[in-house]
mmCIF file of C-alpha atoms and ligand atoms in Angstrom:
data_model
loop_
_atom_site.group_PDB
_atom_site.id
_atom_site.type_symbol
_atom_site.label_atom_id
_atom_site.label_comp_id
_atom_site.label_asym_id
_atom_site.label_seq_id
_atom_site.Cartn_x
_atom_site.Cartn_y
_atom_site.Cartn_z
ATOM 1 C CA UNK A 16 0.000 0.000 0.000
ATOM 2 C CA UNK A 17 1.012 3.833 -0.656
ATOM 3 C CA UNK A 18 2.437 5.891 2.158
ATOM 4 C CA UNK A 19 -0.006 7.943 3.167
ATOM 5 C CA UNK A 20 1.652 11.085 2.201
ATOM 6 C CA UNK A 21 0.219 14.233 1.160
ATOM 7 C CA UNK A 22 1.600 18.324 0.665
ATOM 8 C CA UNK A 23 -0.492 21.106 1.314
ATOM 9 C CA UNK A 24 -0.575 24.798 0.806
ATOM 10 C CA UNK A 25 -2.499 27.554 0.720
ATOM 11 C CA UNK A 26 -2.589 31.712 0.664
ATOM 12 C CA UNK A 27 -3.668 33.741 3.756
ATOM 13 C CA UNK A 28 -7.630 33.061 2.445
ATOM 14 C CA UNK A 29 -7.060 29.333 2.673
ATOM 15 C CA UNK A 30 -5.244 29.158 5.801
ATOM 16 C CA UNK A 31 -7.600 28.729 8.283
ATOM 17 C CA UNK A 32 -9.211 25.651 6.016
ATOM 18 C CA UNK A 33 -5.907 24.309 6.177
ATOM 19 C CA UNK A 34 -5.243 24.195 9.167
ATOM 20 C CA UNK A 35 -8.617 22.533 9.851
ATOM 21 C CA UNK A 36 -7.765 19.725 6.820
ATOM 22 C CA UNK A 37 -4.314 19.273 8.764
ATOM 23 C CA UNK A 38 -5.317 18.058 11.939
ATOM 24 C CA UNK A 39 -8.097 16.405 10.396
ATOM 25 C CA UNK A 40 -6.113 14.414 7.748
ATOM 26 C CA UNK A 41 -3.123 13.440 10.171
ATOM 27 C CA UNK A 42 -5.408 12.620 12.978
ATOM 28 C CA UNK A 43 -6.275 9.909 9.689
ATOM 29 C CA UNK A 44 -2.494 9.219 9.793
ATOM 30 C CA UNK A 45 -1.510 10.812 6.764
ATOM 31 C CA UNK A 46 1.921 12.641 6.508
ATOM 32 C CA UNK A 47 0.953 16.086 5.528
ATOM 33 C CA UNK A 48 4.160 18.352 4.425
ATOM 34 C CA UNK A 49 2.650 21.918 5.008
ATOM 35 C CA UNK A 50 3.813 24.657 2.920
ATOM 36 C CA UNK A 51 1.799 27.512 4.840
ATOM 37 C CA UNK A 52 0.852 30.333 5.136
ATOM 38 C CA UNK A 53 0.618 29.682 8.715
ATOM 39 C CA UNK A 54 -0.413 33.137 9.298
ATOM 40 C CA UNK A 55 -3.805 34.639 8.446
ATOM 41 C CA UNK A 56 -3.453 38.063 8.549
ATOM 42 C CA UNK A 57 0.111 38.554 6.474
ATOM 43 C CA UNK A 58 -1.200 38.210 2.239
ATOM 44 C CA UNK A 59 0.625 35.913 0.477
ATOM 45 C CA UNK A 60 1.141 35.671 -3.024
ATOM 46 C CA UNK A 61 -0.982 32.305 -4.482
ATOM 47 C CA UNK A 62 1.122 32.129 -7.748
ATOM 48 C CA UNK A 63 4.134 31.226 -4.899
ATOM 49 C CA UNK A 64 2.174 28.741 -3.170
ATOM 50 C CA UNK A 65 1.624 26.839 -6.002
ATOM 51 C CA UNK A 66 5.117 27.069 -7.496
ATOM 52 C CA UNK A 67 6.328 25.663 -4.108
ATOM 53 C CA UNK A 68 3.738 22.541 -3.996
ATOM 54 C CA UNK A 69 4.819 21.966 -7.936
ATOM 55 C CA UNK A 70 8.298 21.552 -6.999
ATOM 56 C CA UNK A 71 7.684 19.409 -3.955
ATOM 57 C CA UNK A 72 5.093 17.222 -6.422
ATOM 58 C CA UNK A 73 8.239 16.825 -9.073
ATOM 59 C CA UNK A 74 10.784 16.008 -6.446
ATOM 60 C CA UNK A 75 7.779 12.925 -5.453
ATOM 61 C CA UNK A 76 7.591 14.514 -1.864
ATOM 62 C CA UNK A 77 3.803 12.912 -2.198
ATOM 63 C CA UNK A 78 1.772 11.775 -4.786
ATOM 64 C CA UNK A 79 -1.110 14.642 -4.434
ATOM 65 C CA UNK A 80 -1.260 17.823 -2.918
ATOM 66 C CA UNK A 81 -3.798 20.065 -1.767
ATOM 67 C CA UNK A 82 -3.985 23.763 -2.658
ATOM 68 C CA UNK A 83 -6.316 26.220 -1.066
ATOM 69 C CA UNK A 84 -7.040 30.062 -1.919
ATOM 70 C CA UNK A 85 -10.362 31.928 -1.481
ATOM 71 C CA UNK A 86 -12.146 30.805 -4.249
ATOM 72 C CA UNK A 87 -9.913 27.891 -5.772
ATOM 73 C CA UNK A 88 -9.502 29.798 -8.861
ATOM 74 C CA UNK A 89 -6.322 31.553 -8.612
ATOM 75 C CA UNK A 90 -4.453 28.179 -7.132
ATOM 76 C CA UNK A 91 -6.458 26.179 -10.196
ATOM 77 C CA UNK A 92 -5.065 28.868 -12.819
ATOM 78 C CA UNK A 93 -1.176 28.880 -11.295
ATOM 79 C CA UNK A 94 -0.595 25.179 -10.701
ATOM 80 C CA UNK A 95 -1.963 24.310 -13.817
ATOM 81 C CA UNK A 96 0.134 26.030 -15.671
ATOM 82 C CA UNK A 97 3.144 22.504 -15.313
ATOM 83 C CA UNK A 98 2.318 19.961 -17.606
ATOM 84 C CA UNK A 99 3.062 17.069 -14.717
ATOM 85 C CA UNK A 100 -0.181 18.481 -12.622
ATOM 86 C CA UNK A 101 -3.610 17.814 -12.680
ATOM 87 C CA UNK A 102 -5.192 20.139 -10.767
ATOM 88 C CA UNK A 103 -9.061 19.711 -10.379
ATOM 89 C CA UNK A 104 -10.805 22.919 -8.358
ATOM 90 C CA UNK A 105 -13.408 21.057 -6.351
ATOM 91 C CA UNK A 106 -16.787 22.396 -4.716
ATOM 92 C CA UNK A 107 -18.250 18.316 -3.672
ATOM 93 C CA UNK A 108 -17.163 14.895 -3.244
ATOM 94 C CA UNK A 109 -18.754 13.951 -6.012
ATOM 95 C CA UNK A 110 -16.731 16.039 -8.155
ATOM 96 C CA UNK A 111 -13.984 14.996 -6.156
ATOM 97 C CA UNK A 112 -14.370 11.848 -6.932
ATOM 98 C CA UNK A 113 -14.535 12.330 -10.780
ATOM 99 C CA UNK A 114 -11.469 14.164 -10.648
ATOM 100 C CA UNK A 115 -9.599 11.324 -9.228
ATOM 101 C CA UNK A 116 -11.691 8.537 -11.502
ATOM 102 C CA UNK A 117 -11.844 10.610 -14.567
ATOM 103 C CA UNK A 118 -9.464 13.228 -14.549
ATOM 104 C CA UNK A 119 -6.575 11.388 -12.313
ATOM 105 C CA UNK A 120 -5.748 14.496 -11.132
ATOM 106 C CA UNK A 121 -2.921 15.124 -8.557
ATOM 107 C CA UNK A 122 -4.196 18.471 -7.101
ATOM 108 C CA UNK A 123 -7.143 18.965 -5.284
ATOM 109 C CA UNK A 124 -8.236 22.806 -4.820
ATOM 110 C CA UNK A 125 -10.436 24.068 -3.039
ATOM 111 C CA UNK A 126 -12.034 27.496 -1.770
ATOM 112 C CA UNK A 127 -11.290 28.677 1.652
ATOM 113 C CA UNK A 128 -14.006 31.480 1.397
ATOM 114 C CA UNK A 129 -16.649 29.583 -0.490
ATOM 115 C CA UNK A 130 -16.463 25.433 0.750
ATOM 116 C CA UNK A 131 -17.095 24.443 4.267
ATOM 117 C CA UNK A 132 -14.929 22.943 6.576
ATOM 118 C CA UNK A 133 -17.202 19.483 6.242
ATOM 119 C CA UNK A 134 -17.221 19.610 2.673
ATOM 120 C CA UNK A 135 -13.522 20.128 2.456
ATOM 121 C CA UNK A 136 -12.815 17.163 4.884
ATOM 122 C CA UNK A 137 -15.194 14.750 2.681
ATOM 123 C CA UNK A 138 -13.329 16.282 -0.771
ATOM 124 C CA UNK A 139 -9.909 15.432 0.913
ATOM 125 C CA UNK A 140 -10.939 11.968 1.796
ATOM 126 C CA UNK A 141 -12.399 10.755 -1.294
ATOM 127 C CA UNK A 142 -9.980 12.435 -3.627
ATOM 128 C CA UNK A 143 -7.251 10.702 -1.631
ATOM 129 C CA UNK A 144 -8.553 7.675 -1.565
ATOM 130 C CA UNK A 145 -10.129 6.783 -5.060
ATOM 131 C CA UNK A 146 -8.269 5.607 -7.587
ATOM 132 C CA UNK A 147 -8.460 6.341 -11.344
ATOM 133 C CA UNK A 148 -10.570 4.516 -13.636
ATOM 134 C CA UNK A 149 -8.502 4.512 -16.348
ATOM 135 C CA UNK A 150 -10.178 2.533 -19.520
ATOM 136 C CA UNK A 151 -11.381 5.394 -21.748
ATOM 137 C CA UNK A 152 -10.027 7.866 -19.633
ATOM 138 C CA UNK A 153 -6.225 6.940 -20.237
ATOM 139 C CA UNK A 154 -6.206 8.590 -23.736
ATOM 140 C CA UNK A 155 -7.678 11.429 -22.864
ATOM 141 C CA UNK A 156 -5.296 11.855 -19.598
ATOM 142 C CA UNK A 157 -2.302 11.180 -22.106
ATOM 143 C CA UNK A 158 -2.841 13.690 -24.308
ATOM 144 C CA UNK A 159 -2.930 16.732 -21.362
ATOM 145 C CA UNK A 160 0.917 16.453 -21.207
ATOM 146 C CA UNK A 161 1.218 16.742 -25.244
ATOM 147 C CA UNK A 162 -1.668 19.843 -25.982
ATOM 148 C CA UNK A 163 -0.844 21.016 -29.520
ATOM 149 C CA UNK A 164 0.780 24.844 -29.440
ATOM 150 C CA UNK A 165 1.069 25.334 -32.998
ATOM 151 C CA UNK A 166 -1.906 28.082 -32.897
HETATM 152 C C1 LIG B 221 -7.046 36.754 -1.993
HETATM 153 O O1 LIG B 221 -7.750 37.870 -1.570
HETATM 154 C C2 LIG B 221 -7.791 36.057 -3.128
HETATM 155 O O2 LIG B 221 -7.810 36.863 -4.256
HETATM 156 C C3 LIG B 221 -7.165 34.723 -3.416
HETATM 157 O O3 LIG B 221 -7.161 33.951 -2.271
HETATM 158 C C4 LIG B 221 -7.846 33.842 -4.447
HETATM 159 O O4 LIG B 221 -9.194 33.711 -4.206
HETATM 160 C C5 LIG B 221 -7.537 34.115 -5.842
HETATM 161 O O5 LIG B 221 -7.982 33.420 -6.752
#
């Protein structure tokens, strides 16, 4: 079985979510390698954030990661922009579950200012734990890392 090993970051809007998701996910016995913000009140850049849970994704500190702004959006735009991560912006388990069984994705993000603690805690779980479905998927998953640029 995988080490239960995950990386986490967020800006100052996704902090206090993230703390919340790290006591709940290591009280579940995962590792979780915290990138910050720790602190609330100091804003942090998001592009940064995400740069630093790429890296730490490449060097296979984890296999997924967990990225948290206000809304999701900023995080989904920045860590998207590698071609080795998946990132899926989640608002439900269900759709956390399709990005792990459809999309195979490696990042879940989510919204400090606009998901519930709850929510977030049922995301994390079932994107952590569900596996992709691969079949019909696999070609379409494949061809992420190659998208055509001649424009
Ligand atoms: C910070 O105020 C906010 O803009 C940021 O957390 C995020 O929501 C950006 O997409």
């Amino acid at each position: 079985m995988q080490a239960k090993k995950v990386i986490i970051a967020s800006d100052h809007a996704g902090c206090s979510l993230k703390e919340q998701l790290i006591s709940y996910l290591e009280d579940k016995g995962y590792t979780v390698y915290n990138y910050g913000t720790n602190d609330p009140n100091t804003p942090v850049d998001y592009p940064q954030k995400a740069f630093y849970v790429a890296k730490a994704l490449n060097r296979y500190e984890a296999p997924f990661a967990i990225l948290i702004c206000g809304t999701g959006i900023g995080m989904s735009i920045a860590v998207n922009r590698y071609d080795f991560i998946r990132g899926a912006l989640v608002c439900s388990p269900e759709t956390a579950r399709l990005a792990r069984a459809h999309n195979n994705a490696n990042v879940l993000i989510l919204g400090g200012r606009v998901t519930d603690a709850d929510t977030a805690k049922q995301c994390a779980d079932i994107f952590l734990t569900t596996a992709f479905e691969g079949g019909r998927h696999t070609a379409r998953v494949n061809q992420l890392e190659k998208m055509p640029h001649d424009f």
